Amino acid sequence: MSRYCLLIAMVIILLACLLAVSCDDDDDDDNDDNDNDAVDDDDDDIADDDDDNNDDITDDDASEDYELWALGRTEDLDNTPESESWGFFLHYKQGAWSMVLPPDPVVLLNSISCASADKCLAEGSDQILRYDGAQWAMADAPSLRSDINILDVLSLNDADWAVGGDNDSDRPLAWLYEDGAWQATDTSGLVDGYLTGLIEVSGQIFALGTSIGDEYWEYITYLAWFDPAIDQWVEIHRGFSGGVGSIAYANLNWAITVGSESNPPMYWGTADIYQDGQWEAVDAGSFPDSYESAGSAFTDCAALAPGDAWILGIYGSKVWTYGSTVYHLQDGQWSDAVFEEKYLAAMKMIDAEDGWIAGYELFDGTTIGQGVVLRYRDGQWVQQEITGPTDENWMLGVLTVAQP
């Protein structure tokens, strides 16, 4: 499959991947990504309650012991040689955001993961970047072939992972970085397509897989696990209610996935919850009236405890996006907070009282403004003061947490 077709398919399936979203990705979040399910022999062998949309600017607390990284990109609306798009980082540390440029121009930063504040890994335009606590540096990539797409990375204390796909053979690919070198891992047991959404729990590695059919809206999504006993990736669950763009676990027995389903030109957000050893689709009728069943998509999620989850999504009509919605599941009920003229793509919840969202302004349904960051404090989502490019049009799309 060509790179062009793959990108079209990812947009239709995940709709949040304007900046490569992965899912959940990739962090060492205490509550989200690293509480996955244990291996068993079952079908899944691995185991905002506020309506206030407050956009006032607030000063951040400089006392946090964690850092944040967001991935950004300028947008060339004129599409002229004199005005090229380029990627950058936004770094949150000691209560303030600052912009950090990659050491070499990178058109599109797709994914980022931090094992700690002193060890981060990022990917952009199939190039690998490493952060040592002081600066970013270009590093060796798993493959130099132009037909290989690297779609997600995962940084751990003692190793690193990368996943993607081979455009020529339409095969999923995964690499492990140990002892200073990348090694390909065995994905021969997986169906054709690609891997993204790397996550880790209790030393085990998982990824989200997608296989495309004859038409770009025909696909299967599945959860894959790397079995260290046989050094091979295996499929452990298939049958989500839509294309899956993000997955988060509250503990070994409770998880949530979100994404979208499409029947061109319509699309709608989908979510599945894992509990009692089974995955079940979330009934669309359980969402508040802000949920659009024919023009919405879910872009990210977080899980703090069983039954306490967050979903981030967009709403619109066909090719137009009018705004974003945050849904919060608590005590068996979903509540919402609506943000007009904002495309919110990435979410990280630190705890029940602290969370972050990144995205960008979006006017007239299609016109990109500038990046935005919202923070959840005292039961409200409040827009933050950030320093970004001087360009008029730029966006944010991926968030990761770096713990001490």
Coordinates of C-alpha atoms in Angstrom, one line a residue:
M1 CA 0.0 0.0 0.0
S2 CA 1.4 3.4 -0.8
R3 CA 2.2 5.9 1.8
Y4 CA -0.6 8.2 0.4
C5 CA -3.2 5.5 0.8
L6 CA -2.0 4.6 4.3
L7 CA -2.3 8.2 5.4
I8 CA -5.8 8.5 4.0
A9 CA -6.8 5.3 5.8
M10 CA -5.4 6.5 9.1
V11 CA -7.3 9.8 8.8
I12 CA -10.6 8.1 8.1
I13 CA -10.1 5.5 10.8
L14 CA -8.7 7.5 13.6
L15 CA -9.6 11.1 12.5
A16 CA -7.4 12.4 15.2
C17 CA -4.2 11.6 13.6
L18 CA -3.6 15.0 11.9
L19 CA -0.4 14.9 13.9
A20 CA -0.1 11.2 14.4
V21 CA -1.7 10.5 17.4
S22 CA -1.0 7.4 19.0
C23 CA -2.5 6.6 21.6
D24 CA -2.0 6.5 24.3
D25 CA 0.3 6.0 23.8
D26 CA 3.3 5.7 24.8
D27 CA 3.9 7.1 28.1
D28 CA 4.8 5.8 31.4
D29 CA 1.7 7.3 32.9
D30 CA 0.9 5.9 36.4
N31 CA -2.8 5.8 35.7
D32 CA -3.3 5.5 32.0
D33 CA -1.0 3.6 29.7
N34 CA 0.9 1.3 32.0
D35 CA -2.0 -0.5 33.7
N36 CA -2.8 -3.0 31.1
D37 CA -4.3 -6.5 31.3
A38 CA -2.7 -9.7 32.2
V39 CA -2.3 -12.7 29.8
D40 CA -5.0 -15.3 30.0
D41 CA -6.8 -17.7 27.7
D42 CA -9.9 -15.6 27.2
D43 CA -11.0 -13.6 24.2
D44 CA -8.8 -10.8 25.5
D45 CA -5.9 -12.8 26.5
I46 CA -4.2 -9.8 28.0
A47 CA -5.3 -8.8 30.7
D48 CA -16.2 16.3 32.7
D49 CA -18.6 16.4 35.1
D50 CA -18.5 20.2 34.6
D51 CA -20.4 22.2 32.0
D52 CA -18.2 25.2 32.6
N53 CA -16.2 26.1 29.5
N54 CA -13.8 28.6 31.1
D55 CA -11.2 30.0 28.6
D56 CA -9.6 32.5 31.0
I57 CA -5.8 32.4 31.1
T58 CA -4.3 31.2 34.4
D59 CA -0.8 30.9 35.9
D60 CA 0.4 27.4 36.4
D61 CA 1.7 25.9 39.6
A62 CA 5.5 25.7 39.6
S63 CA 5.6 23.0 42.3
E64 CA 4.7 20.0 40.1
D65 CA 7.2 17.2 40.2
Y66 CA 6.4 16.1 36.6
E67 CA 7.1 17.6 33.2
L68 CA 5.0 17.6 30.0
W69 CA 5.9 17.5 26.3
A70 CA 3.6 18.4 23.5
L71 CA 4.3 17.9 19.8
G72 CA 3.4 20.8 17.4
R73 CA 3.5 21.7 13.8
T74 CA 3.1 24.9 11.8
E75 CA 0.6 24.8 9.0
D76 CA 1.3 26.2 5.6
L77 CA -2.1 27.4 4.5
D78 CA -0.7 29.0 1.4
N79 CA 1.2 25.9 0.4
T80 CA 4.0 27.9 -1.1
P81 CA 7.8 27.1 -1.1
E82 CA 8.4 30.2 0.9
S83 CA 6.1 29.0 3.8
E84 CA 6.9 25.4 4.7
S85 CA 5.4 23.5 7.6
W86 CA 7.8 22.4 10.4
G87 CA 7.7 20.5 13.6
F88 CA 8.6 21.6 17.2
F89 CA 8.2 20.6 20.8
L90 CA 6.5 22.5 23.6
H91 CA 8.0 21.7 27.1
Y92 CA 6.2 22.3 30.4
K93 CA 8.6 22.5 33.4
Q94 CA 8.3 24.3 36.7
G95 CA 5.0 25.9 35.9
A96 CA 5.8 27.3 32.4
W97 CA 5.7 26.3 28.8
S98 CA 8.5 26.9 26.3
M99 CA 9.1 26.0 22.7
V100 CA 12.0 23.7 21.8
L101 CA 13.2 23.1 18.2
P102 CA 14.5 19.7 17.1
P103 CA 18.2 19.7 16.2
D104 CA 17.4 19.2 12.5
P105 CA 14.3 20.3 10.6
V106 CA 11.6 17.7 11.0
V107 CA 8.5 18.3 9.0
L108 CA 6.1 16.3 11.2
L109 CA 6.7 15.1 14.7
N110 CA 4.4 12.1 15.1
S111 CA 5.0 10.5 18.5
I112 CA 6.8 10.9 21.8
S113 CA 7.4 8.9 25.0
C114 CA 9.3 9.5 28.2
A115 CA 10.6 6.9 30.6
S116 CA 11.6 9.8 32.9
A117 CA 12.4 13.5 32.7
D118 CA 15.9 12.6 31.6
K119 CA 15.0 9.9 29.0
C120 CA 12.6 10.7 26.1
L121 CA 12.2 9.3 22.6
A122 CA 10.4 11.0 19.7
E123 CA 9.8 10.2 16.0
G124 CA 9.2 12.6 13.1
S125 CA 9.2 12.0 9.4
D126 CA 10.6 8.5 10.1
Q127 CA 13.5 9.9 12.0
I128 CA 14.3 9.2 15.7
L129 CA 15.2 11.8 18.3
R130 CA 16.4 11.3 21.8
Y131 CA 16.3 13.6 24.9
D132 CA 18.8 13.3 27.8
G133 CA 17.3 15.8 30.1
A134 CA 19.2 18.7 28.6
Q135 CA 18.8 18.6 24.8
W136 CA 17.3 16.7 21.9
A137 CA 19.6 14.9 19.5
M138 CA 19.1 13.0 16.2
A139 CA 19.6 9.2 16.7
D140 CA 19.7 6.0 14.7
A141 CA 16.4 4.9 13.2
P142 CA 15.2 1.3 13.1
S143 CA 15.3 1.4 9.3
L144 CA 16.6 3.7 6.6
R145 CA 14.3 2.3 3.9
S146 CA 12.0 5.0 2.4
D147 CA 9.1 2.6 2.2
I148 CA 9.0 2.1 6.0
N149 CA 6.7 4.2 8.1
I150 CA 7.5 4.6 11.8
L151 CA 4.2 5.5 13.5
D152 CA 4.8 5.3 17.3
V153 CA 7.6 5.0 19.9
L154 CA 7.8 3.9 23.5
S155 CA 10.6 4.8 25.9
L156 CA 11.4 2.6 28.9
N157 CA 14.1 2.7 31.5
D158 CA 16.1 -0.2 30.0
A159 CA 14.8 -0.4 26.4
D160 CA 12.9 1.4 23.6
W161 CA 10.3 0.3 21.1
A162 CA 9.1 1.5 17.8
V163 CA 6.2 0.3 15.5
G164 CA 4.8 1.0 12.1
G165 CA 4.4 -0.6 8.7
D166 CA 6.0 -1.6 5.5
N167 CA 4.3 0.2 2.5
D168 CA 5.6 -2.3 -0.1
S169 CA 4.5 -5.5 1.6
D170 CA 1.7 -3.9 3.7
R171 CA 3.1 -5.7 6.8
P172 CA 3.1 -4.4 10.4
L173 CA 6.6 -3.9 11.8
A174 CA 8.0 -3.6 15.3
W175 CA 11.5 -3.0 16.6
L176 CA 13.2 -3.3 20.0
Y177 CA 16.2 -1.1 21.0
E178 CA 18.6 -2.8 23.4
D179 CA 22.4 -2.6 23.9
G180 CA 22.7 0.4 21.6
A181 CA 21.0 -1.1 18.5
W182 CA 17.6 -1.6 17.0
Q183 CA 16.4 -5.2 16.2
A184 CA 13.3 -6.2 14.3
T185 CA 10.9 -8.3 16.2
D186 CA 8.6 -11.1 14.7
T187 CA 5.3 -9.8 13.5
S188 CA 4.6 -12.7 11.2
G189 CA 1.6 -13.8 13.2
L190 CA -0.3 -10.6 12.7
V191 CA -2.5 -9.7 9.8
D192 CA -1.4 -7.2 7.1
G193 CA -1.5 -3.5 8.0
Y194 CA 0.4 -1.5 10.6
L195 CA 0.9 -1.1 14.3
T196 CA 0.6 2.0 16.5
G197 CA -0.5 2.9 20.0
L198 CA 2.4 1.3 21.9
I199 CA 1.8 0.8 25.6
E200 CA 3.6 -1.1 28.5
V201 CA 2.4 -2.6 31.7
S202 CA 4.3 -4.7 34.2
G203 CA 7.1 -5.3 31.7
Q204 CA 4.8 -6.4 28.9
I205 CA 4.4 -4.6 25.6
F206 CA 1.2 -4.0 23.7
A207 CA 0.2 -2.2 20.5
L208 CA -2.9 -1.4 18.5
G209 CA -3.1 -2.9 15.1
T210 CA -5.1 -2.0 12.0
S211 CA -5.6 -3.9 8.8
I212 CA -7.1 -2.1 5.8
G213 CA -9.5 -3.8 3.3
D214 CA -10.1 -3.1 -0.4
E215 CA -11.8 0.2 0.5
Y216 CA -10.1 2.6 2.9
W217 CA -13.2 2.6 5.2
E218 CA -13.1 -1.2 5.4
Y219 CA -10.7 -2.3 8.2
I220 CA -10.1 -4.4 11.3
T221 CA -8.6 -3.1 14.5
Y222 CA -7.1 -5.4 17.1
L223 CA -4.9 -5.5 20.3
A224 CA -1.5 -7.1 19.9
W225 CA 0.9 -8.3 22.6
F226 CA 4.6 -9.2 22.4
D227 CA 5.0 -12.6 23.9
P228 CA 8.5 -12.8 25.3
A229 CA 8.4 -16.5 25.6
I230 CA 8.4 -16.9 21.8
D231 CA 9.7 -13.5 20.9
Q232 CA 6.7 -12.9 18.7
W233 CA 3.7 -10.5 18.4
V234 CA 0.3 -12.2 18.8
E235 CA -3.2 -10.8 18.3
I236 CA -5.1 -11.0 21.6
H237 CA -8.4 -9.2 20.9
R238 CA -10.4 -8.3 17.7
G239 CA -13.8 -6.8 17.5
F240 CA -13.8 -3.2 18.8
S241 CA -16.8 -1.2 17.8
G242 CA -14.7 1.1 15.5
G243 CA -11.2 2.1 14.5
V244 CA -9.2 2.4 17.8
G245 CA -7.0 5.5 18.2
S246 CA -6.3 5.3 22.0
I247 CA -6.4 2.9 24.8
A248 CA -6.1 3.4 28.6
Y249 CA -6.2 1.1 31.6
A250 CA -7.3 2.0 35.1
N251 CA -6.0 -1.4 36.4
L252 CA -5.6 -5.0 35.3
N253 CA -9.3 -5.5 35.0
W254 CA -10.7 -2.2 33.6
A255 CA -9.8 -0.4 30.4
I256 CA -11.3 1.9 27.7
T257 CA -10.6 2.3 24.0
V258 CA -11.8 5.2 21.8
G259 CA -11.8 6.0 18.1
S260 CA -14.4 6.3 15.4
E261 CA -16.5 4.4 12.9
S262 CA -17.3 5.7 9.4
N263 CA -19.8 5.2 6.6
P264 CA -18.6 7.9 4.2
P265 CA -19.3 10.7 4.3
M266 CA -20.6 10.2 7.9
Y267 CA -18.5 9.2 10.9
W268 CA -19.1 8.9 14.7
G269 CA -17.2 8.4 17.9
T270 CA -16.9 4.9 19.4
A271 CA -15.8 3.6 22.7
D272 CA -15.3 0.1 24.3
I273 CA -14.8 -0.7 27.9
Y274 CA -13.1 -3.8 29.3
Q275 CA -14.3 -5.2 32.6
D276 CA -15.1 -8.7 34.0
G277 CA -12.9 -10.2 31.4
Q278 CA -14.8 -8.9 28.4
W279 CA -14.8 -5.9 26.0
E280 CA -18.2 -4.3 25.4
A281 CA -19.2 -1.3 23.3
V282 CA -20.3 1.8 25.1
D283 CA -24.0 2.6 24.1
A284 CA -24.0 5.9 22.2
G285 CA -27.3 6.7 23.9
S286 CA -25.5 6.9 27.3
F287 CA -23.6 10.0 26.2
P288 CA -25.1 13.5 26.8
D289 CA -27.0 15.4 24.1
S290 CA -23.7 17.0 22.9
Y291 CA -22.7 13.6 21.3
E292 CA -23.1 13.8 17.5
S293 CA -24.0 10.3 16.1
A294 CA -23.3 11.4 12.5
G295 CA -20.4 13.8 12.8
S296 CA -18.1 13.1 15.7
A297 CA -14.9 11.2 16.5
F298 CA -13.1 10.4 19.7
T299 CA -9.4 11.4 19.7
D300 CA -8.0 10.3 23.1
C301 CA -8.9 8.8 26.5
A302 CA -7.7 8.4 30.1
A303 CA -8.7 6.0 32.9
L304 CA -8.1 6.9 36.5
A305 CA -10.0 4.1 38.3
P306 CA -12.6 1.5 37.3
G307 CA -15.6 3.4 36.2
D308 CA -13.7 6.8 36.2
A309 CA -12.7 7.6 32.7
W310 CA -12.3 10.5 30.3
I311 CA -12.9 10.8 26.6
L312 CA -11.8 13.6 24.3
G313 CA -13.6 14.1 21.0
I314 CA -14.5 16.4 18.2
Y315 CA -17.9 17.2 16.6
G316 CA -18.9 18.5 13.2
S317 CA -20.4 17.6 9.9
K318 CA -18.8 15.6 7.1
V319 CA -15.4 17.4 6.4
W320 CA -16.1 20.3 8.8
T321 CA -15.2 20.3 12.5
Y322 CA -17.0 22.8 14.7
G323 CA -15.5 22.1 18.1
S324 CA -14.5 19.5 20.8
T325 CA -16.2 17.8 23.7
V326 CA -14.7 16.3 26.9
Y327 CA -16.8 13.4 28.4
H328 CA -16.3 12.2 32.0
L329 CA -17.6 8.8 33.2
Q330 CA -18.2 8.8 36.9
D331 CA -20.7 6.9 39.1
G332 CA -22.1 5.2 36.0
Q333 CA -23.0 8.5 34.2
W334 CA -21.3 10.5 31.4
S335 CA -21.1 14.3 31.7
D336 CA -19.7 16.7 29.2
A337 CA -17.9 20.0 28.6
V338 CA -18.1 21.6 25.1
F339 CA -15.4 23.8 23.5
E340 CA -16.5 25.6 20.3
E341 CA -13.9 26.4 17.6
K342 CA -11.3 24.1 19.1
Y343 CA -9.8 20.9 17.8
L344 CA -8.7 19.1 20.9
A345 CA -6.5 16.0 20.0
A346 CA -4.6 14.8 23.1
M347 CA -5.3 14.3 26.8
K348 CA -3.3 13.3 29.9
M349 CA -4.9 13.0 33.3
I350 CA -2.3 13.2 36.2
D351 CA -4.9 12.4 38.8
A352 CA -8.6 13.2 39.6
E353 CA -7.8 16.9 40.2
D354 CA -5.2 17.6 37.5
G355 CA -5.3 17.0 33.8
W356 CA -4.1 18.4 30.5
I357 CA -5.5 18.7 26.9
A358 CA -3.7 19.9 23.8
G359 CA -5.0 21.0 20.4
Y360 CA -5.6 24.1 18.3
E361 CA -8.1 26.7 17.3
L362 CA -10.3 25.9 14.3
F363 CA -12.4 28.5 12.6
D364 CA -15.2 28.1 10.1
G365 CA -14.9 24.4 10.4
T366 CA -11.6 24.1 8.5
T367 CA -9.3 27.1 9.2
I368 CA -6.4 26.4 11.6
G369 CA -5.6 29.1 14.1
Q370 CA -3.0 28.6 16.9
G371 CA -2.3 25.9 19.4
V372 CA -4.1 25.7 22.7
V373 CA -3.5 23.9 26.0
L374 CA -6.2 23.4 28.6
R375 CA -5.7 22.4 32.2
Y376 CA -8.2 20.7 34.6
R377 CA -8.1 22.2 38.1
D378 CA -10.8 22.7 40.7
G379 CA -13.4 21.0 38.5
Q380 CA -12.8 23.3 35.5
W381 CA -10.9 23.2 32.2
V382 CA -9.0 26.4 31.9
Q383 CA -7.0 27.6 28.9
Q384 CA -3.3 28.1 29.7
E385 CA -0.7 30.7 28.6
I386 CA 1.7 29.0 26.2
T387 CA 4.6 30.3 24.1
G388 CA 4.6 28.9 20.5
P389 CA 5.8 29.9 17.1
T390 CA 5.2 33.4 15.7
D391 CA 3.5 31.8 12.7
E392 CA -0.2 32.6 12.6
N393 CA -1.2 28.9 12.0
W394 CA 0.1 26.1 14.2
M395 CA -1.3 23.2 16.1
L396 CA -0.6 20.7 18.9
G397 CA -1.6 17.1 18.7
V398 CA 0.3 14.7 21.1
L399 CA 1.0 14.9 24.8
T400 CA 3.2 12.9 27.1
V401 CA 4.1 13.0 30.8
A402 CA 7.7 12.8 32.1
Q403 CA 7.9 11.8 35.7
P404 CA 11.0 12.5 37.8

